[in-house]
Short mmCIF file of C-alpha atoms in Angstrom, two decimals:
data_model
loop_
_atom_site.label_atom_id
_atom_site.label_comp_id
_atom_site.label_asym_id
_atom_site.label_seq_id
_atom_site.Cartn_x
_atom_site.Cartn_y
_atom_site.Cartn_z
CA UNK A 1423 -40.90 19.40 -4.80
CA UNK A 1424 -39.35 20.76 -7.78
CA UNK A 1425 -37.16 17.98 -9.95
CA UNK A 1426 -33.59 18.31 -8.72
CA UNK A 1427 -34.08 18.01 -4.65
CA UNK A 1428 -36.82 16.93 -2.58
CA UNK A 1429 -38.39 19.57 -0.82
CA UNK A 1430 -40.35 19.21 2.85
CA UNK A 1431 -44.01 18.85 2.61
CA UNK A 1432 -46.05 22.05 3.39
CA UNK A 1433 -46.77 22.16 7.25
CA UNK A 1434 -45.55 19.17 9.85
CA UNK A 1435 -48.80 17.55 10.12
CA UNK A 1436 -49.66 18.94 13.64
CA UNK A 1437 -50.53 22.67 12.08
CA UNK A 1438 -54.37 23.83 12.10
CA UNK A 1439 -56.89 24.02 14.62
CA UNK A 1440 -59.57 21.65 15.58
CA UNK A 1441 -62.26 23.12 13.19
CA UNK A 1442 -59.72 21.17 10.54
CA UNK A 1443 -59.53 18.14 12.03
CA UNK A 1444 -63.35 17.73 12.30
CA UNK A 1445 -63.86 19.14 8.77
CA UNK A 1446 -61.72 15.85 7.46
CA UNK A 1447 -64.57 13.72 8.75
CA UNK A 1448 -65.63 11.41 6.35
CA UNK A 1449 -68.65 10.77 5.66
CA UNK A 1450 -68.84 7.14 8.16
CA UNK A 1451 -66.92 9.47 10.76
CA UNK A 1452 -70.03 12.17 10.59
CA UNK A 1453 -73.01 9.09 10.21
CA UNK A 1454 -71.17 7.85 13.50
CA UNK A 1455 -70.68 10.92 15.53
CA UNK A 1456 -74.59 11.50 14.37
CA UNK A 1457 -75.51 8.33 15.41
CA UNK A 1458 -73.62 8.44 19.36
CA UNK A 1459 -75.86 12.04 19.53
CA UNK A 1460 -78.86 10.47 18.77
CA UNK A 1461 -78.17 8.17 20.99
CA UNK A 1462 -77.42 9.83 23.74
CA UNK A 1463 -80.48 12.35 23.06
CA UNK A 1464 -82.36 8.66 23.29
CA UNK A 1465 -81.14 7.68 26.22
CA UNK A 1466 -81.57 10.84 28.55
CA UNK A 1467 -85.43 10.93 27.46
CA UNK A 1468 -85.93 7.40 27.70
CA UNK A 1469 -83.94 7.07 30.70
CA UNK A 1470 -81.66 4.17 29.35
CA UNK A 1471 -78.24 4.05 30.66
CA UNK A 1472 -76.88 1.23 28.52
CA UNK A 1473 -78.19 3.38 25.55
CA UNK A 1474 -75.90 6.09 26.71
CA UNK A 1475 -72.54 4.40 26.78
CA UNK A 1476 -73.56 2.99 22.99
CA UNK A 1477 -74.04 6.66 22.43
CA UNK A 1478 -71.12 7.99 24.26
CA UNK A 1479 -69.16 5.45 22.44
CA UNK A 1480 -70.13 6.11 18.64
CA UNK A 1481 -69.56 9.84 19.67
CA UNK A 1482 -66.48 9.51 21.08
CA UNK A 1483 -64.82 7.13 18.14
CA UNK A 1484 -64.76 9.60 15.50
CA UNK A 1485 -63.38 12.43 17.62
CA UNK A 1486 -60.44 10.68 19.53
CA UNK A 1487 -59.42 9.20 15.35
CA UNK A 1488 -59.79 12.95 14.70
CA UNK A 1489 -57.53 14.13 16.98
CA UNK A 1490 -54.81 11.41 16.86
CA UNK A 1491 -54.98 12.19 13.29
CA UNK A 1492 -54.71 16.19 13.80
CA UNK A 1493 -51.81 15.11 15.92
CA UNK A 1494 -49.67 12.98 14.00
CA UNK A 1495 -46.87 14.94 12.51
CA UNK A 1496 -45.07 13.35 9.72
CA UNK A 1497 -41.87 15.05 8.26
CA UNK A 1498 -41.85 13.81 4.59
CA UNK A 1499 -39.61 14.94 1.27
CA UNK A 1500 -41.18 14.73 -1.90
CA UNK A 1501 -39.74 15.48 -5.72
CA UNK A 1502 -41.12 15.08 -9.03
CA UNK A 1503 -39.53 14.57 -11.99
CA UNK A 1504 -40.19 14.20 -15.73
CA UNK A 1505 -38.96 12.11 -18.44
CA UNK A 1506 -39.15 14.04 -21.09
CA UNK A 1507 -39.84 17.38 -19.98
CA UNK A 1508 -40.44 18.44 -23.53
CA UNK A 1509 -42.64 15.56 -25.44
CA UNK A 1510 -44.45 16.17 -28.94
CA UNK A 1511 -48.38 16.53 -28.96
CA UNK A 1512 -49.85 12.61 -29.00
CA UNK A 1513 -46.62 10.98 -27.58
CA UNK A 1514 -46.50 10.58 -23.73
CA UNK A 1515 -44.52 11.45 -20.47
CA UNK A 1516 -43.61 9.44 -17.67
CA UNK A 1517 -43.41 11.34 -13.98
CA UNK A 1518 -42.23 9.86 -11.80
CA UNK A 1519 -42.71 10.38 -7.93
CA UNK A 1520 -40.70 10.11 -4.96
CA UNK A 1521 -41.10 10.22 -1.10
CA UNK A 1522 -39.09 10.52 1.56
CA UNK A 1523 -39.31 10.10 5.38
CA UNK A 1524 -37.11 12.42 6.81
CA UNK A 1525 -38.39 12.05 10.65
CA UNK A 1526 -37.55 9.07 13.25
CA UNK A 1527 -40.90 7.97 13.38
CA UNK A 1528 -42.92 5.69 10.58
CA UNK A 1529 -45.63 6.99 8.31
CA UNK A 1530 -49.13 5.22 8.79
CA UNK A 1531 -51.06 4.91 5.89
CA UNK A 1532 -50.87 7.67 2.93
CA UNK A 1533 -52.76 8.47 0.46
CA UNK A 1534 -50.61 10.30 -2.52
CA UNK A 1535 -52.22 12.12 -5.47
CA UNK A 1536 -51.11 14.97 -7.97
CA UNK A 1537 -53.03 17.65 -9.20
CA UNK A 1538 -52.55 17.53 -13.42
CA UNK A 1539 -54.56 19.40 -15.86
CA UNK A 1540 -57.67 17.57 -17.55
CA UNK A 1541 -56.40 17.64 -20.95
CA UNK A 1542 -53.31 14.94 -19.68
CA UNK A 1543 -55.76 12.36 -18.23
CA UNK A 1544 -57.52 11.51 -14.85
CA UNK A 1545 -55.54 12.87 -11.40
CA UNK A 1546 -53.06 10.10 -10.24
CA UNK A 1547 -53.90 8.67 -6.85
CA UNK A 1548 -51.57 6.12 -5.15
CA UNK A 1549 -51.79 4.41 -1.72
CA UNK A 1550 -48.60 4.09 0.45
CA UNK A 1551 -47.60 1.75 2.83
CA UNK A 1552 -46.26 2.25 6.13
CA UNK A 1553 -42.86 3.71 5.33
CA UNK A 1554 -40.28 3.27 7.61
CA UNK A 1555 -37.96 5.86 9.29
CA UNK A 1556 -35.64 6.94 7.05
CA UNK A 1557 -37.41 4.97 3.96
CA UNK A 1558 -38.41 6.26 0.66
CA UNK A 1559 -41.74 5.05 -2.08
CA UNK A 1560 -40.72 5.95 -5.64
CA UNK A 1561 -44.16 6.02 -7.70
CA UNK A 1562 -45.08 6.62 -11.33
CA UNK A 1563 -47.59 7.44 -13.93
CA UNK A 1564 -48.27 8.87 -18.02
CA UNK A 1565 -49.92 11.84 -19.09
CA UNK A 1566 -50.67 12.40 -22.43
CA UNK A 1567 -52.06 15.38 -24.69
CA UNK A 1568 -52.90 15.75 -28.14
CA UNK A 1569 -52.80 19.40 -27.15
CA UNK A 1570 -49.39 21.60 -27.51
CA UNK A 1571 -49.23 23.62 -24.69
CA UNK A 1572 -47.70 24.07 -21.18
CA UNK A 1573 -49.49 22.50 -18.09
CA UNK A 1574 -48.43 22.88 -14.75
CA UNK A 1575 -48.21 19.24 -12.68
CA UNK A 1576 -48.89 19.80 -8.79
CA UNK A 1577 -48.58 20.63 -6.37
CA UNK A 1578 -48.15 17.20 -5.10
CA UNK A 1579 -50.77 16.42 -1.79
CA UNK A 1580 -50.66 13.68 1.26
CA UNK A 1581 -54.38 12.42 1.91
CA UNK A 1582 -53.83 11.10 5.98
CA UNK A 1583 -56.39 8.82 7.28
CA UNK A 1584 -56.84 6.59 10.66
CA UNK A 1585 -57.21 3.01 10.28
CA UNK A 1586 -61.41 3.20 10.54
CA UNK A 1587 -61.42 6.03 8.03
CA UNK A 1588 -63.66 8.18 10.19
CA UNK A 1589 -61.09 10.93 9.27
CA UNK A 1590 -59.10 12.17 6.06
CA UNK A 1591 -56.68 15.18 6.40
CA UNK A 1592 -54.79 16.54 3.44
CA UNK A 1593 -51.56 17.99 3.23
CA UNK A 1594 -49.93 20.07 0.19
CA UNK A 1595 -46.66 20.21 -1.10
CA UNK A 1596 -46.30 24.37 -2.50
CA UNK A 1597 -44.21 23.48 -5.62
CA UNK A 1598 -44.87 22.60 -9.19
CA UNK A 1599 -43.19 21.12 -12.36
CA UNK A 1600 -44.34 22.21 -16.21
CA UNK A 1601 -44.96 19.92 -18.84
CA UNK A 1602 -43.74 21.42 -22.67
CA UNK A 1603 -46.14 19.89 -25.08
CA UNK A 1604 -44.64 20.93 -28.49
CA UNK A 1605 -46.15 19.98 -31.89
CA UNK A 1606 -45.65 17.26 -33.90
CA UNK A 1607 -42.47 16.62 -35.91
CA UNK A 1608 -42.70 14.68 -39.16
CA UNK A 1609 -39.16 13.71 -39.91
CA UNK A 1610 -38.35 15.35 -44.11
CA UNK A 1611 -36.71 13.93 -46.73
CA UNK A 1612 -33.25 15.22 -47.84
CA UNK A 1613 -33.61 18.08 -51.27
CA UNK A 1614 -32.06 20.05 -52.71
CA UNK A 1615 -32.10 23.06 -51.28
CA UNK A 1616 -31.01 26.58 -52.61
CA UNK A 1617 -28.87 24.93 -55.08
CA UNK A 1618 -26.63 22.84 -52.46
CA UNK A 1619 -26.85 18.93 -50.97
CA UNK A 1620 -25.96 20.79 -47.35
CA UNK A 1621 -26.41 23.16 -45.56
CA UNK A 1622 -22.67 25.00 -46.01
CA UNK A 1623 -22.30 26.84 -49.43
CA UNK A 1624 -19.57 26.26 -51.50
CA UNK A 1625 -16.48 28.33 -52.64
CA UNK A 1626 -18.76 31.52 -53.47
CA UNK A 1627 -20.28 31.18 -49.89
CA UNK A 1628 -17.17 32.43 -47.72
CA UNK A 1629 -16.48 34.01 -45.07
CA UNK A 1630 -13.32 35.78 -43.22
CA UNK A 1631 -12.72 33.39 -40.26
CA UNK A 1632 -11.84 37.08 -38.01
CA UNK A 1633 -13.36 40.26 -39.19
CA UNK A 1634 -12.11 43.28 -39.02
CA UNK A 1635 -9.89 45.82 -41.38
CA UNK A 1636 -6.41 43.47 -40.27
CA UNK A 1637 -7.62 40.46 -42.02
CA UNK A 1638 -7.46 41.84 -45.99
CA UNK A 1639 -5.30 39.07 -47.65
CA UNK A 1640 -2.53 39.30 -46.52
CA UNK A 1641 -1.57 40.35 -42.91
CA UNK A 1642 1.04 40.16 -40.42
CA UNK A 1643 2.30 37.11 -38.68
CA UNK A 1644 0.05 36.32 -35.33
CA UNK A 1645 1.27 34.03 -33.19
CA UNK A 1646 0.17 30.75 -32.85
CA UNK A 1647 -1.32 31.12 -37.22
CA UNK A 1648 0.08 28.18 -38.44
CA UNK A 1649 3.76 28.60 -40.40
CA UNK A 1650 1.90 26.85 -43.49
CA UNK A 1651 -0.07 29.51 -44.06
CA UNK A 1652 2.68 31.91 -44.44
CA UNK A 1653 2.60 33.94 -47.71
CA UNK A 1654 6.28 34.19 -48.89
CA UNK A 1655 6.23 36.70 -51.94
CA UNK A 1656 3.93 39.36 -49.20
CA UNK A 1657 6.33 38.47 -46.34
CA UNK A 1658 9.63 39.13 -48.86
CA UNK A 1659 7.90 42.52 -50.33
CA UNK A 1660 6.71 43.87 -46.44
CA UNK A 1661 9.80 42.35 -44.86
CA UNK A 1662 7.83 41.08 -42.20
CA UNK A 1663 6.19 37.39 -41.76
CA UNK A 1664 2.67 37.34 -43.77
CA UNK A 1665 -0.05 34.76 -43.60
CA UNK A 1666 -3.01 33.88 -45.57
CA UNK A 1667 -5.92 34.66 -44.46
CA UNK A 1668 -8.67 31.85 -43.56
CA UNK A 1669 -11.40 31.23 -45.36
CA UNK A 1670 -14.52 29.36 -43.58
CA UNK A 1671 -17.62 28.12 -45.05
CA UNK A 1672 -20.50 30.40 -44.12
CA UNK A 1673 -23.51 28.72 -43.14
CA UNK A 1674 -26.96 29.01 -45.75
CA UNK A 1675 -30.10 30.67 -43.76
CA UNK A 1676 -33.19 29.91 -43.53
CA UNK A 1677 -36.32 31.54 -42.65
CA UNK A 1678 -39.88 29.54 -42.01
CA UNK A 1679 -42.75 31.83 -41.66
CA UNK A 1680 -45.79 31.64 -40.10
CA UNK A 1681 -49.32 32.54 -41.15
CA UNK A 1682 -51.11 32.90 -37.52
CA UNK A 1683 -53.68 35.36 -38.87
CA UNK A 1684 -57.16 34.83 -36.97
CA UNK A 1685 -59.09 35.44 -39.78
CA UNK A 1686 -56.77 33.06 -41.67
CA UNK A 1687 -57.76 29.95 -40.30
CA UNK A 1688 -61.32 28.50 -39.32
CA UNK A 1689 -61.56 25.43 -37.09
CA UNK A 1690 -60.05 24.42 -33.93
CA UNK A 1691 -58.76 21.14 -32.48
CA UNK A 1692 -55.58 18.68 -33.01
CA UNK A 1693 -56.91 18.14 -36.85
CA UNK A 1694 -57.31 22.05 -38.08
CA UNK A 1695 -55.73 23.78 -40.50
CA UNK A 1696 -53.80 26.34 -37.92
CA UNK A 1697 -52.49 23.14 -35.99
CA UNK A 1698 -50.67 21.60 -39.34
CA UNK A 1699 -49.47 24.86 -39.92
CA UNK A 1700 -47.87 24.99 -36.81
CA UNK A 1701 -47.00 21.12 -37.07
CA UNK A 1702 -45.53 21.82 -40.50
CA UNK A 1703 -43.18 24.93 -39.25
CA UNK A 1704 -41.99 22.67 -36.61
CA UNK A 1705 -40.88 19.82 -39.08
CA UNK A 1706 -39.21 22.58 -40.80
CA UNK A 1707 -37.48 24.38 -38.45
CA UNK A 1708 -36.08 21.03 -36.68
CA UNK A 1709 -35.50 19.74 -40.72
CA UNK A 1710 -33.39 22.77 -41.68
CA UNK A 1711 -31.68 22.66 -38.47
CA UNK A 1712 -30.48 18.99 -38.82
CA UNK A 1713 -29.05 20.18 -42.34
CA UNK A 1714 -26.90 22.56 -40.86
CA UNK A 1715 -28.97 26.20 -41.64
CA UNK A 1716 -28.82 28.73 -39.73
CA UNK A 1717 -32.33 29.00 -39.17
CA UNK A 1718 -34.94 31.37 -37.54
CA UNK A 1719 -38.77 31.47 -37.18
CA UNK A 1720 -40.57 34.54 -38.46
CA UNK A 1721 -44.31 34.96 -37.28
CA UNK A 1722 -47.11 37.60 -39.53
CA UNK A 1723 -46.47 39.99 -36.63
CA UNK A 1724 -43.14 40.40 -37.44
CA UNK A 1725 -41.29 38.73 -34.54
CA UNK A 1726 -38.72 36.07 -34.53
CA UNK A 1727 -37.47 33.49 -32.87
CA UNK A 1728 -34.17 34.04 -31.90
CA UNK A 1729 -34.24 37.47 -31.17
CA UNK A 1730 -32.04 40.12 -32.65
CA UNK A 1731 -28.98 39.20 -31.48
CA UNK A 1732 -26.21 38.83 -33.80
CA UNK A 1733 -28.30 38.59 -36.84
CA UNK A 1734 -31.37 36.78 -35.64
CA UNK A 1735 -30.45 33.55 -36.72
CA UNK A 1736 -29.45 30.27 -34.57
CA UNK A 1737 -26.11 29.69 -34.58
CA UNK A 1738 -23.95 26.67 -34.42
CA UNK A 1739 -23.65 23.74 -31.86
CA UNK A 1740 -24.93 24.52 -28.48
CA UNK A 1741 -26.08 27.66 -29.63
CA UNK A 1742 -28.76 26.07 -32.48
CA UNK A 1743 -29.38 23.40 -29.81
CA UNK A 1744 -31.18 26.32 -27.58
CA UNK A 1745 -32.60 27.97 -30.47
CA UNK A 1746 -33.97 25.34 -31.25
CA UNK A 1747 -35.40 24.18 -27.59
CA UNK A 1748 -36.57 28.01 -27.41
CA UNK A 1749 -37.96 27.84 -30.94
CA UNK A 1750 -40.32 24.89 -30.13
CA UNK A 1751 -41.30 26.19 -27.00
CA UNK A 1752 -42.38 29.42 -28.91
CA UNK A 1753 -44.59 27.07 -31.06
CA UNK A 1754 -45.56 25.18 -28.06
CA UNK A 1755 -47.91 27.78 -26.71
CA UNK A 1756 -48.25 30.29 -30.15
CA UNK A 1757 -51.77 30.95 -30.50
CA UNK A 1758 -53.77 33.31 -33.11
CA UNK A 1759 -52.96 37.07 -33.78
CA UNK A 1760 -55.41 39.83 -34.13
CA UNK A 1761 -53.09 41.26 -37.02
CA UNK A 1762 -54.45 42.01 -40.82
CA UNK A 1763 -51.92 41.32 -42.75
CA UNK A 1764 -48.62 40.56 -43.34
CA UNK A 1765 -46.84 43.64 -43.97
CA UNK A 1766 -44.40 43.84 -40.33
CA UNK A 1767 -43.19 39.95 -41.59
CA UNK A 1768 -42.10 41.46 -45.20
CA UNK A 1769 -40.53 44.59 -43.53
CA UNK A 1770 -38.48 42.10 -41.10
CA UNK A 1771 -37.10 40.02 -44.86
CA UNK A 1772 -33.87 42.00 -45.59
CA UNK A 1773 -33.65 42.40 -49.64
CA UNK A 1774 -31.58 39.19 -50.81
CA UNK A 1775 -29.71 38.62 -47.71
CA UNK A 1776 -32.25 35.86 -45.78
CA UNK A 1777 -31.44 32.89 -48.04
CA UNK A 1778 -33.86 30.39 -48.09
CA UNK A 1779 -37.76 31.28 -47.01
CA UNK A 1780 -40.45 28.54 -46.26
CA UNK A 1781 -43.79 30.35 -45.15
CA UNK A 1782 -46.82 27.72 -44.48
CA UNK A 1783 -49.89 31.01 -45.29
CA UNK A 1784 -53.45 30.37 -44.60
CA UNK A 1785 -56.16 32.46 -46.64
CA UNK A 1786 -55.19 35.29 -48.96
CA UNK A 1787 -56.91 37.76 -50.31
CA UNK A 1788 -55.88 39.66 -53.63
CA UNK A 1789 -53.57 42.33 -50.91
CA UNK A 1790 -52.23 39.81 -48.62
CA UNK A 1791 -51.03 37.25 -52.15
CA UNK A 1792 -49.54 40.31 -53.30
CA UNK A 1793 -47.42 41.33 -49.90
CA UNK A 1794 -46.55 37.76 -49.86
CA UNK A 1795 -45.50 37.48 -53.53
CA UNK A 1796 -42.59 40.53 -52.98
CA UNK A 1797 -41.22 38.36 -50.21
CA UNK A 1798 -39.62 36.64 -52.82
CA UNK A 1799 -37.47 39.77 -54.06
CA UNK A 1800 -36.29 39.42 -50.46
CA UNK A 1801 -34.85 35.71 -50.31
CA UNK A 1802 -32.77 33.65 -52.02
CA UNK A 1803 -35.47 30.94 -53.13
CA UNK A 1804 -39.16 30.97 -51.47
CA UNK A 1805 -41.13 27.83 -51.01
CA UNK A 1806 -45.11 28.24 -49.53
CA UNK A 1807 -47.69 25.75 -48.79
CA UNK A 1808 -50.83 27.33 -48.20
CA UNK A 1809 -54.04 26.66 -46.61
CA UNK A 1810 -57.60 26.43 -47.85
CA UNK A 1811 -59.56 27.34 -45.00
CA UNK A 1812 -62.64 26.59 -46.84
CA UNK A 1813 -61.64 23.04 -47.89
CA UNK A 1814 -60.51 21.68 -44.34
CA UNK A 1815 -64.03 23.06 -43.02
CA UNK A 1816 -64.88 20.56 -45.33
CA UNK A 1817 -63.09 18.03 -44.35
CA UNK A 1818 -61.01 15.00 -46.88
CA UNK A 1819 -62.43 15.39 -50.18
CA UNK A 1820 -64.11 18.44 -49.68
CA UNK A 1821 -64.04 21.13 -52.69
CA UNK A 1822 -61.60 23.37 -53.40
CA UNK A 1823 -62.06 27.17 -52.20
CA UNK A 1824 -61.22 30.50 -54.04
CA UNK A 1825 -57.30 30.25 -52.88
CA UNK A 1826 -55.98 28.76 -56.51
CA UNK A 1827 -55.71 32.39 -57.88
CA UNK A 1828 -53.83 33.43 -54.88
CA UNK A 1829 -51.29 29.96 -55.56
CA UNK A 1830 -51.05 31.46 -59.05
CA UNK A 1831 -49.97 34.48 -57.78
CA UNK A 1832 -47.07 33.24 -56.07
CA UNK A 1833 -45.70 31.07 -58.82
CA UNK A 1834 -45.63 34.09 -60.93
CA UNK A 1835 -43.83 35.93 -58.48
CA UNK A 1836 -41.22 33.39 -58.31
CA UNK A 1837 -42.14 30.84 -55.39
CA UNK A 1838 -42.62 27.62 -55.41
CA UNK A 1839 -46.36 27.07 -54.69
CA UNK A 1840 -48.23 24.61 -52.83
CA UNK A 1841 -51.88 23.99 -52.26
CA UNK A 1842 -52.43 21.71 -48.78
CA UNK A 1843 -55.43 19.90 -49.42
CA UNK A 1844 -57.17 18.31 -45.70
CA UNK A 1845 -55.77 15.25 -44.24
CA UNK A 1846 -52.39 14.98 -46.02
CA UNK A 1847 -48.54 14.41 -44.75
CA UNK A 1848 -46.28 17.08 -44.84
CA UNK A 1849 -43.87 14.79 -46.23
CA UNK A 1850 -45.77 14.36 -49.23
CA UNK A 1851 -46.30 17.44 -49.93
CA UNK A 1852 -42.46 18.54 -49.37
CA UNK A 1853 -41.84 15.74 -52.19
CA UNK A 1854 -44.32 17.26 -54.00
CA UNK A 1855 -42.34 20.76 -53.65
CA UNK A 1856 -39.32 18.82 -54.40
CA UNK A 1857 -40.50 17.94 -57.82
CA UNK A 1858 -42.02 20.87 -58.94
CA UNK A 1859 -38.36 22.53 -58.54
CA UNK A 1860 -37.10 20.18 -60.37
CA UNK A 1861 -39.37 19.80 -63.02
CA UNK A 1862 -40.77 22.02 -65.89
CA UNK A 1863 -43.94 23.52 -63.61
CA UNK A 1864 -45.87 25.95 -64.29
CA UNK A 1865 -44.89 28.75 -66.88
CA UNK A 1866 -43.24 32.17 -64.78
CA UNK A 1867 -44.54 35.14 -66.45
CA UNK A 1868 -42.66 37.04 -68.46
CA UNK A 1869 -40.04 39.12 -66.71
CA UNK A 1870 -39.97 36.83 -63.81
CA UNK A 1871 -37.54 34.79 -61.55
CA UNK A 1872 -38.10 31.17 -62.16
CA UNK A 1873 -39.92 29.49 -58.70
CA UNK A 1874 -38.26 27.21 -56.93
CA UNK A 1875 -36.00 26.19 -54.40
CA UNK A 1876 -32.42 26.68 -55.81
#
């Protein structure tokens, strides 16, 4: 029943023994069948023979819908399919259900439900028509979370009954379909980042379009280079055709980091601090990507999202468009770490190499601001919002907790700093950022790279 192809229901109806049909006895199949006993019991003592067909007849009802029921073998297709398969926590899915008949024979009555997790709403139950040999009943219904996860739809089930309903039987489809429930995305305003309007550098951000020792300005002719390219005064001195070589822009990185410390965050739910963490690195991630960054997601533990391949970065085109997909799926189901610190994230920053860094930190103490604050020798410009545990336990308005040292810290150090009070945007906040780059700001100390994010 998997999206893609309809798949045969679990078992032709007929499959089971007869301690399965009389276990789908509903509860007026049982109160009858109790009833014809009784009456029968009645009638031998009493001596009533009237009194025994009633009895023979309330007996026998339930048991012959029981077994026509046990009999009836219906060959149906079902397939499920969702639209999106991927939604963002609060926004909802449509699935959307379809059944075949596959046999020469019409359905009776069916009952069709699907089996969803709590968290997406109550289970779906729909009530087929007769459906004609050959015919098909295309269904559908929402689910909703305001919890990122992954949650398993199905298997799909057939509820059979007779027309009295002194009998249900239920049949189960084996397969299942997963629902991606991936954090909210606030969409960013355009800044200035790292000193450029885009995510391509400019002349002093080049790159050989082939590497290798052949491609030192100049080298020989290739064929198919094109003849404009050819370097005249090199081809006259070498006596052979030369060509340029070709320069490419190279594409600015970017690294978002994120704080998932146990002991860094308190509170659970879709409104705690650890969820707009994870909310924020998602507008991020999806932000830098849409500016054309290579871009890669960096947890405290030290792992990243995409793996060490080339460099650990998401490439270009389709290849940023799965890094992406794989980098929200990540976040989709990320959860706390038991780690201390974040030492393994700083030993992952190469020393000037990872361009831009935007971590989103919960609670620091005096060890943890300091790791954080070399990070900054190890990008290209740093930008942090962190978390005050203490203040979203308080809720909107609540007072500020010891974490405006730590803030100080970074600014010294050379990032650009930002306190995330309960309850507001991201957006605001990146503004916020945005300005204080831009701006005077707080005083560096002395000996110190100037904060910011250029």
């Amino acid at each position: 029943m998997e999206a893609g192809g309809p798949q045969p229901a679990q078992a032709e109806e007929g499959k089971g023994g007869l301690r399965t049909a009389l276990a789908g006895l509903t509860t007026r199949g049982r109160s009858f069948l109790a009833a014809g006993v009784a009456a029968a019991i009645c009638a031998y003592v009493l001596g009533q023979s009237d009194l025994l067909r009633v009895g023979l007849l309330l007996a026998v009802l339930p048991l012959v819908c029981a077994t026509v029921l046990y009999r009836t073998r219906y060959r149906v297709a079902g397939s499920r399919r969702l639209s999106p398969a991927r939604v963002p926590a609060g926004s909802e899915a449509r699935v959307h259900l379809r059944m075949d008949n596959v046999s020469r024979l019409p359905t009776g009555l069916l009952m069709l439900q699907d089996r969803v997790p709590y968290v997406l709403g109550p289970r779906p139950r729909f009530v087929l028509d007769r459906v004609e040999a050959g015919g098909r009943r295309e269904v559908s219904y929402r689910v909703r979370s305001d919890l990122r996860g992954r949650y398993p739809l199905g298997p799909l089930q057939l509820r059979l009954t007779d027309p009295f309903g002194m009998c249900e039987l239920t049949r189960s489809f084996s397969t299942y379909d997963t629902l991606t429930v991936i954090p909210r995305v606030e969409a960013l305003p355009a800044v200035r980042l790292s000193g450029e309007a885009k995510g391509y550098g400019d002349g002093r951000n080049r790159s050989l379009a082939l590497a290798g020792e052949d491609d030192v300005i100049p080298r020989g002719y290739r064929h198919g280079d094109d003849l404009r390219r050819v370097h005249w005064r090199s081809t006259a001195r070498y006596g052979e055709l030369m060509v340029r070589r070709e320069e490419q822009p190279q594409r600015a990185r970017c690294t978002v980091l994120l704080d998932t410390r146990a002991h860094a965050f308190r509170g659970a739910g879709p409104d705690s601090a650890f969820e707009w963490a994870v909310s924020g690195t998602a507008s991020a991630l999806v932000h830098m990507l849409e500016r054309g960054f290579s871009v890669r997601l960096l947890t405290d533990t030290g792992n990243s999202v995409p793996g060490e391949g080339s460099d650990g970065f998401a490439g270009a085109s389709q290849e940023s468009a799965d890094a992406a997909g794989l980098m929200m799926d990540t976040l989709a189901v990320i959860d706390h770490s038991d780690g201390a610190g974040l030492s393994p994230a700083y030993d992952v920053l190469r020393g000037g190499t990872e361009g831009l860094l935007i971590a989103f930190l919960g609670d620091l103490d005096e060890e943890q601001a300091t790791v954080a604050a070399k990070m900054r020798q190890r990008s290209g410009a740093a930008v942090a919002f962190v978390l005050d545990s203490t203040a979203w336990a308080q809720g909107p308005g609540g007072a500020p907790g010891p974490g405006e040292e730590r803030i100080r810290m970074l600014r010294e150090a050379g990032w650009t700093a930002v306190a995330v009070p309960p309850g507001v945007a991201l957006v605001d906040l990146w503004k916020q950022a945005d300005h204080m780059r831009t701006s005077s700001g707080p005083a560096p100390a002395a000996g110190t790279t100037t904060g910011g994010w250029g």
